[in-house]
PDB file of C-alpha atoms in Angstrom:
ATOM      1  CA  MET A   1       3.245  -4.274   7.297  1.00  0.00           C
ATOM      2  CA  PRO A   2       3.865  -6.769   9.958  1.00  0.00           C
ATOM      3  CA  ALA A   3       2.786  -9.504   7.267  1.00  0.00           C
ATOM      4  CA  VAL A   4       5.320  -8.162   5.053  1.00  0.00           C
ATOM      5  CA  VAL A   5       7.739  -7.874   7.650  1.00  0.00           C
ATOM      6  CA  TYR A   6       6.947 -11.620   9.235  1.00  0.00           C
ATOM      7  CA  ALA A   7       7.124 -13.016   5.811  1.00  0.00           C
ATOM      8  CA  LEU A   8      10.890 -11.734   5.110  1.00  0.00           C
ATOM      9  CA  GLY A   9      11.795 -12.600   8.583  1.00  0.00           C
ATOM     10  CA  GLU A  10      11.015 -15.472  10.758  1.00  0.00           C
ATOM     11  CA  GLY A  11       8.077 -16.312   9.190  1.00  0.00           C
ATOM     12  CA  GLY A  12       9.706 -17.345   5.756  1.00  0.00           C
ATOM     13  CA  ARG A  13      12.293 -15.956   4.029  1.00  0.00           C
ATOM     14  CA  LYS A  14      14.772 -15.422   7.181  1.00  0.00           C
ATOM     15  CA  ALA A  15      16.140 -12.479   6.136  1.00  0.00           C
ATOM     16  CA  PRO A  16      18.826 -11.212   8.327  1.00  0.00           C
ATOM     17  CA  LYS A  17      17.355  -8.708  10.737  1.00  0.00           C
ATOM     18  CA  GLU A  18      20.170  -5.775   9.459  1.00  0.00           C
ATOM     19  CA  LYS A  19      18.260  -6.077   5.716  1.00  0.00           C
ATOM     20  CA  ILE A  20      14.519  -6.145   7.119  1.00  0.00           C
ATOM     21  CA  SER A  21      15.816  -2.552   8.931  1.00  0.00           C
ATOM     22  CA  GLN A  22      17.304  -1.431   6.143  1.00  0.00           C
ATOM     23  CA  GLY A  23      13.831  -2.075   4.562  1.00  0.00           C
ATOM     24  CA  MET A  24      12.025  -0.664   6.909  1.00  0.00           C
ATOM     25  CA  LEU A  25      13.738   2.844   6.618  1.00  0.00           C
ATOM     26  CA  THR A  26      13.144   2.703   2.587  1.00  0.00           C
ATOM     27  CA  ALA A  27       9.352   2.163   3.704  1.00  0.00           C
ATOM     28  CA  VAL A  28       9.765   4.961   5.764  1.00  0.00           C
ATOM     29  CA  GLY A  29      11.086   7.041   3.135  1.00  0.00           C
ATOM     30  CA  VAL A  30       8.167   5.887   0.628  1.00  0.00           C
ATOM     31  CA  GLY A  31       5.205   6.543   3.570  1.00  0.00           C
ATOM     32  CA  TYR A  32       6.829  10.062   3.814  1.00  0.00           C
ATOM     33  CA  LEU A  33       6.857  10.724   0.450  1.00  0.00           C
ATOM     34  CA  CYS A  34       2.744   9.678   0.098  1.00  0.00           C
ATOM     35  CA  LYS A  35       2.139  11.613   3.660  1.00  0.00           C
ATOM     36  CA  HIS A  36       3.620  14.929   2.148  1.00  0.00           C
ATOM     37  CA  ASN A  37       2.500  15.014  -0.891  1.00  0.00           C
ATOM     38  CA  ALA A  38      -0.981  13.147  -0.694  1.00  0.00           C
ATOM     39  CA  THR A  39      -2.236  11.636   2.306  1.00  0.00           C
ATOM     40  CA  LEU A  40      -2.031   8.391   4.588  1.00  0.00           C
ATOM     41  CA  ALA A  41      -5.360   8.818   6.245  1.00  0.00           C
ATOM     42  CA  ALA A  42      -8.316   6.793   5.620  1.00  0.00           C
ATOM     43  CA  ALA A  43     -10.191   9.798   6.748  1.00  0.00           C
ATOM     44  CA  GLU A  44      -8.833  11.811   3.704  1.00  0.00           C
ATOM     45  CA  GLY A  45      -8.074   9.767   1.130  1.00  0.00           C
ATOM     46  CA  GLY A  46     -10.719   6.210   1.976  1.00  0.00           C
ATOM     47  CA  CYS A  47      -8.255   2.763   1.699  1.00  0.00           C
ATOM     48  CA  GLN A  48      -6.805   4.009  -1.168  1.00  0.00           C
ATOM     49  CA  ALA A  49      -4.315   6.213   1.185  1.00  0.00           C
ATOM     50  CA  GLU A  50      -4.339   4.075   4.529  1.00  0.00           C
ATOM     51  CA  ILE A  51      -4.021   0.721   2.957  1.00  0.00           C
ATOM     52  CA  GLY A  52      -2.781   1.762  -0.288  1.00  0.00           C
ATOM     53  CA  VAL A  53      -0.106   3.509   1.155  1.00  0.00           C
ATOM     54  CA  ALA A  54       0.852   0.171   3.833  1.00  0.00           C
ATOM     55  CA  SER A  55       1.035  -1.947   0.507  1.00  0.00           C
ATOM     56  CA  ALA A  56       3.593   0.651  -1.390  1.00  0.00           C
ATOM     57  CA  MET A  57       5.705   0.910   1.715  1.00  0.00           C
ATOM     58  CA  GLY A  58       5.915  -2.850   2.168  1.00  0.00           C
ATOM     59  CA  ALA A  59       6.890  -3.668  -1.257  1.00  0.00           C
ATOM     60  CA  ALA A  60       9.490  -0.979  -1.163  1.00  0.00           C
ATOM     61  CA  LEU A  61      10.602  -2.874   2.116  1.00  0.00           C
ATOM     62  CA  VAL A  62      10.708  -6.363   0.625  1.00  0.00           C
ATOM     63  CA  ALA A  63      12.842  -4.832  -2.462  1.00  0.00           C
ATOM     64  CA  GLU A  64      15.324  -3.205  -0.274  1.00  0.00           C
ATOM     65  CA  ALA A  65      15.578  -6.202   2.191  1.00  0.00           C
ATOM     66  CA  MET A  66      16.756  -8.108  -1.262  1.00  0.00           C
ATOM     67  CA  ASP A  67      19.090  -6.455  -1.978  1.00  0.00           C
ATOM     68  CA  THR A  68      17.402  -4.836  -5.319  1.00  0.00           C
ATOM     69  CA  ALA A  69      18.528  -1.480  -6.980  1.00  0.00           C
ATOM     70  CA  PRO A  70      16.487   1.385  -5.513  1.00  0.00           C
ATOM     71  CA  GLN A  71      14.797   1.867  -8.771  1.00  0.00           C
ATOM     72  CA  VAL A  72      13.098  -1.476  -8.064  1.00  0.00           C
ATOM     73  CA  ALA A  73      12.089  -0.415  -4.575  1.00  0.00           C
ATOM     74  CA  ALA A  74      10.244   2.514  -6.298  1.00  0.00           C
ATOM     75  CA  ASN A  75       8.505   0.795  -8.867  1.00  0.00           C
ATOM     76  CA  ALA A  76       7.415  -2.178  -6.672  1.00  0.00           C
ATOM     77  CA  ALA A  77       6.034   0.804  -4.121  1.00  0.00           C
ATOM     78  CA  GLU A  78       4.650   2.479  -7.496  1.00  0.00           C
ATOM     79  CA  ALA A  79       2.760  -1.127  -8.937  1.00  0.00           C
ATOM     80  CA  ALA A  80       1.332  -1.534  -4.949  1.00  0.00           C
ATOM     81  CA  LEU A  81      -0.089   1.552  -4.422  1.00  0.00           C
ATOM     82  CA  GLU A  82      -1.438   1.759  -8.336  1.00  0.00           C
ATOM     83  CA  HIS A  83      -3.876  -1.407  -7.741  1.00  0.00           C
ATOM     84  CA  HIS A  84      -5.085   0.489  -4.566  1.00  0.00           C
ATOM     85  CA  LEU A  85      -6.094   3.712  -6.515  1.00  0.00           C
ATOM     86  CA  GLY A  86      -9.807   4.542  -5.911  1.00  0.00           C
ATOM     87  CA  MET A  87     -10.541   2.267  -2.833  1.00  0.00           C
ATOM     88  CA  THR A  88     -13.227   3.514  -0.495  1.00  0.00           C
ATOM     89  CA  CYS A  89     -12.884   3.415   3.359  1.00  0.00           C
ATOM     90  CA  ASP A  90     -16.298   1.708   4.249  1.00  0.00           C
ATOM     91  CA  PRO A  91     -16.638   0.044   7.516  1.00  0.00           C
ATOM     92  CA  VAL A  92     -19.435  -1.939   8.340  1.00  0.00           C
ATOM     93  CA  ALA A  93     -21.333  -0.709  10.940  1.00  0.00           C
ATOM     94  CA  GLY A  94     -18.374   1.443  11.769  1.00  0.00           C
ATOM     95  CA  PHE A  95     -16.164  -1.458  12.436  1.00  0.00           C
ATOM     96  CA  VAL A  96     -12.796  -1.953  11.096  1.00  0.00           C
ATOM     97  CA  GLN A  97     -13.042  -5.775  11.209  1.00  0.00           C
ATOM     98  CA  ILE A  98     -15.631  -5.600   7.877  1.00  0.00           C
ATOM     99  CA  PRO A  99     -14.092  -5.579   5.378  1.00  0.00           C
ATOM    100  CA  CYS A 100     -10.814  -3.615   6.646  1.00  0.00           C
ATOM    101  CA  ILE A 101      -8.885  -6.941   7.892  1.00  0.00           C
ATOM    102  CA  GLU A 102      -9.203  -8.359   4.740  1.00  0.00           C
ATOM    103  CA  ARG A 103      -8.252  -5.574   2.964  1.00  0.00           C
ATOM    104  CA  CYS A 104      -5.068  -5.375   4.982  1.00  0.00           C
ATOM    105  CA  ALA A 105      -4.059  -9.050   3.809  1.00  0.00           C
ATOM    106  CA  PHE A 106      -4.715  -8.191   0.205  1.00  0.00           C
ATOM    107  CA  GLY A 107      -2.235  -5.178   0.525  1.00  0.00           C
ATOM    108  CA  ALA A 108       0.383  -7.478   2.019  1.00  0.00           C
ATOM    109  CA  VAL A 109      -0.151  -9.739  -0.802  1.00  0.00           C
ATOM    110  CA  LYS A 110      -0.097  -6.542  -3.035  1.00  0.00           C
ATOM    111  CA  ALA A 111       3.107  -5.326  -1.395  1.00  0.00           C
ATOM    112  CA  TRP A 112       4.587  -9.043  -2.823  1.00  0.00           C
ATOM    113  CA  THR A 113       3.342  -9.066  -6.231  1.00  0.00           C
ATOM    114  CA  GLY A 114       4.350  -5.277  -6.316  1.00  0.00           C
ATOM    115  CA  TYR A 115       8.049  -6.390  -5.725  1.00  0.00           C
ATOM    116  CA  MET A 116       7.876  -9.510  -7.825  1.00  0.00           C
ATOM    117  CA  ILE A 117       6.617  -7.536 -10.686  1.00  0.00           C
ATOM    118  CA  ALA A 118       9.076  -4.943 -10.500  1.00  0.00           C
ATOM    119  CA  ASN A 119      12.247  -7.460  -9.708  1.00  0.00           C
ATOM    120  CA  ASN A 120      11.404  -9.254 -13.275  1.00  0.00           C
ATOM    121  CA  GLU A 121      10.858  -6.346 -15.377  1.00  0.00           C
ATOM    122  CA  ILE A 122      13.509  -3.851 -16.786  1.00  0.00           C
ATOM    123  CA  PRO A 123      13.272  -1.291 -14.430  1.00  0.00           C
ATOM    124  CA  ALA A 124      13.543   2.026 -16.408  1.00  0.00           C
ATOM    125  CA  ASN A 125      10.833   0.840 -18.674  1.00  0.00           C
ATOM    126  CA  ARG A 126       7.898   1.352 -16.329  1.00  0.00           C
ATOM    127  CA  ARG A 127       5.299   3.314 -18.080  1.00  0.00           C
ATOM    128  CA  VAL A 128       3.945   4.820 -14.769  1.00  0.00           C
ATOM    129  CA  ASP A 129       6.645   6.449 -11.893  1.00  0.00           C
ATOM    130  CA  PHE A 130       6.255   6.118  -8.321  1.00  0.00           C
ATOM    131  CA  ASP A 131       5.445  10.347  -8.189  1.00  0.00           C
ATOM    132  CA  THR A 132       2.694  10.445 -10.613  1.00  0.00           C
ATOM    133  CA  THR A 133       1.221   7.540  -8.522  1.00  0.00           C
ATOM    134  CA  VAL A 134       1.227   9.283  -5.006  1.00  0.00           C
ATOM    135  CA  SER A 135      -0.494  12.518  -7.389  1.00  0.00           C
ATOM    136  CA  ALA A 136      -3.264  10.306  -8.704  1.00  0.00           C
ATOM    137  CA  MET A 137      -4.011   9.503  -5.429  1.00  0.00           C
ATOM    138  CA  ALA A 138      -3.895  12.968  -4.134  1.00  0.00           C
ATOM    139  CA  LEU A 139      -6.509  13.730  -6.678  1.00  0.00           C
ATOM    140  CA  THR A 140      -8.383  10.984  -6.352  1.00  0.00           C
ATOM    141  CA  ALA A 141      -9.061  11.791  -2.699  1.00  0.00           C
ATOM    142  CA  LYS A 142      -9.625  15.231  -3.094  1.00  0.00           C
ATOM    143  CA  GLU A 143     -12.400  14.315  -5.422  1.00  0.00           C
ATOM    144  CA  MET A 144     -13.714  11.183  -3.590  1.00  0.00           C
ATOM    145  CA  ASN A 145     -17.227  11.721  -1.970  1.00  0.00           C
ATOM    146  CA  SER A 146     -16.698  12.304   1.997  1.00  0.00           C
ATOM    147  CA  LYS A 147     -18.943   9.296   2.679  1.00  0.00           C
ATOM    148  CA  TYR A 148     -16.523   6.674   1.711  1.00  0.00           C
ATOM    149  CA  LYS A 149     -13.775   8.255   3.685  1.00  0.00           C
ATOM    150  CA  GLU A 150     -14.286   6.543   6.918  1.00  0.00           C
ATOM    151  CA  THR A 151     -17.541   7.359   7.848  1.00  0.00           C
ATOM    152  CA  SER A 152     -19.515   4.151   7.360  1.00  0.00           C
ATOM    153  CA  GLU A 153     -21.763   6.206   5.070  1.00  0.00           C
ATOM    154  CA  GLY A 154     -21.226   4.680   1.993  1.00  0.00           C
ATOM    155  CA  GLY A 155     -20.136   1.595  -0.493  1.00  0.00           C
ATOM    156  CA  LEU A 156     -20.690  -2.020   1.845  1.00  0.00           C
ATOM    157  CA  ALA A 157     -20.974  -0.239   5.222  1.00  0.00           C
ATOM    158  CA  VAL A 158     -24.281   0.323   3.876  1.00  0.00           C
ATOM    159  CA  SER A 159     -24.675  -2.423   1.379  1.00  0.00           C
ATOM    160  CA  VAL A 160     -24.578  -5.101   4.029  1.00  0.00           C
ATOM    161  CA  THR A 161     -27.036  -6.100   6.978  1.00  0.00           C
ATOM    162  CA  LEU A 162     -26.022  -7.054  10.227  1.00  0.00           C
ATOM    163  CA  CYS A 163     -28.363  -8.932  12.291  1.00  0.00           C
TER     164      CYS A 163
END
């Protein structure tokens, strides 16, 4: 989210603060829906929840700040979240620096990509909606093995050797 806000504002598009504030309100709505219907916590749902939801929030923020239709914001959030489904949380040696920081950067890229895709399609033609994707994330989180949820017991966390 901070990278998306920076890119919208002083670091890039120079969007007015009022537009960014409106976008933040839309992002909060996306975050609330994810929290209420699934999870935002990596401990509960892996990185798909923590980074995926932040990316979806960022995509909705961009869409709102760019004055698109509400359906475009929902579609942008869906696209960003969809491409994080199934992502595990596997901090190497228990440190969030590896791979979390890079995943957050990619999440910001996916937020912009989700917005660009949604803004360049016919909103009503989107095959997968936001609610369905949130439901899929909730189910995936429930079925995900607990060692892939912020424990450093699976994935990269056990595959990387630190010297």
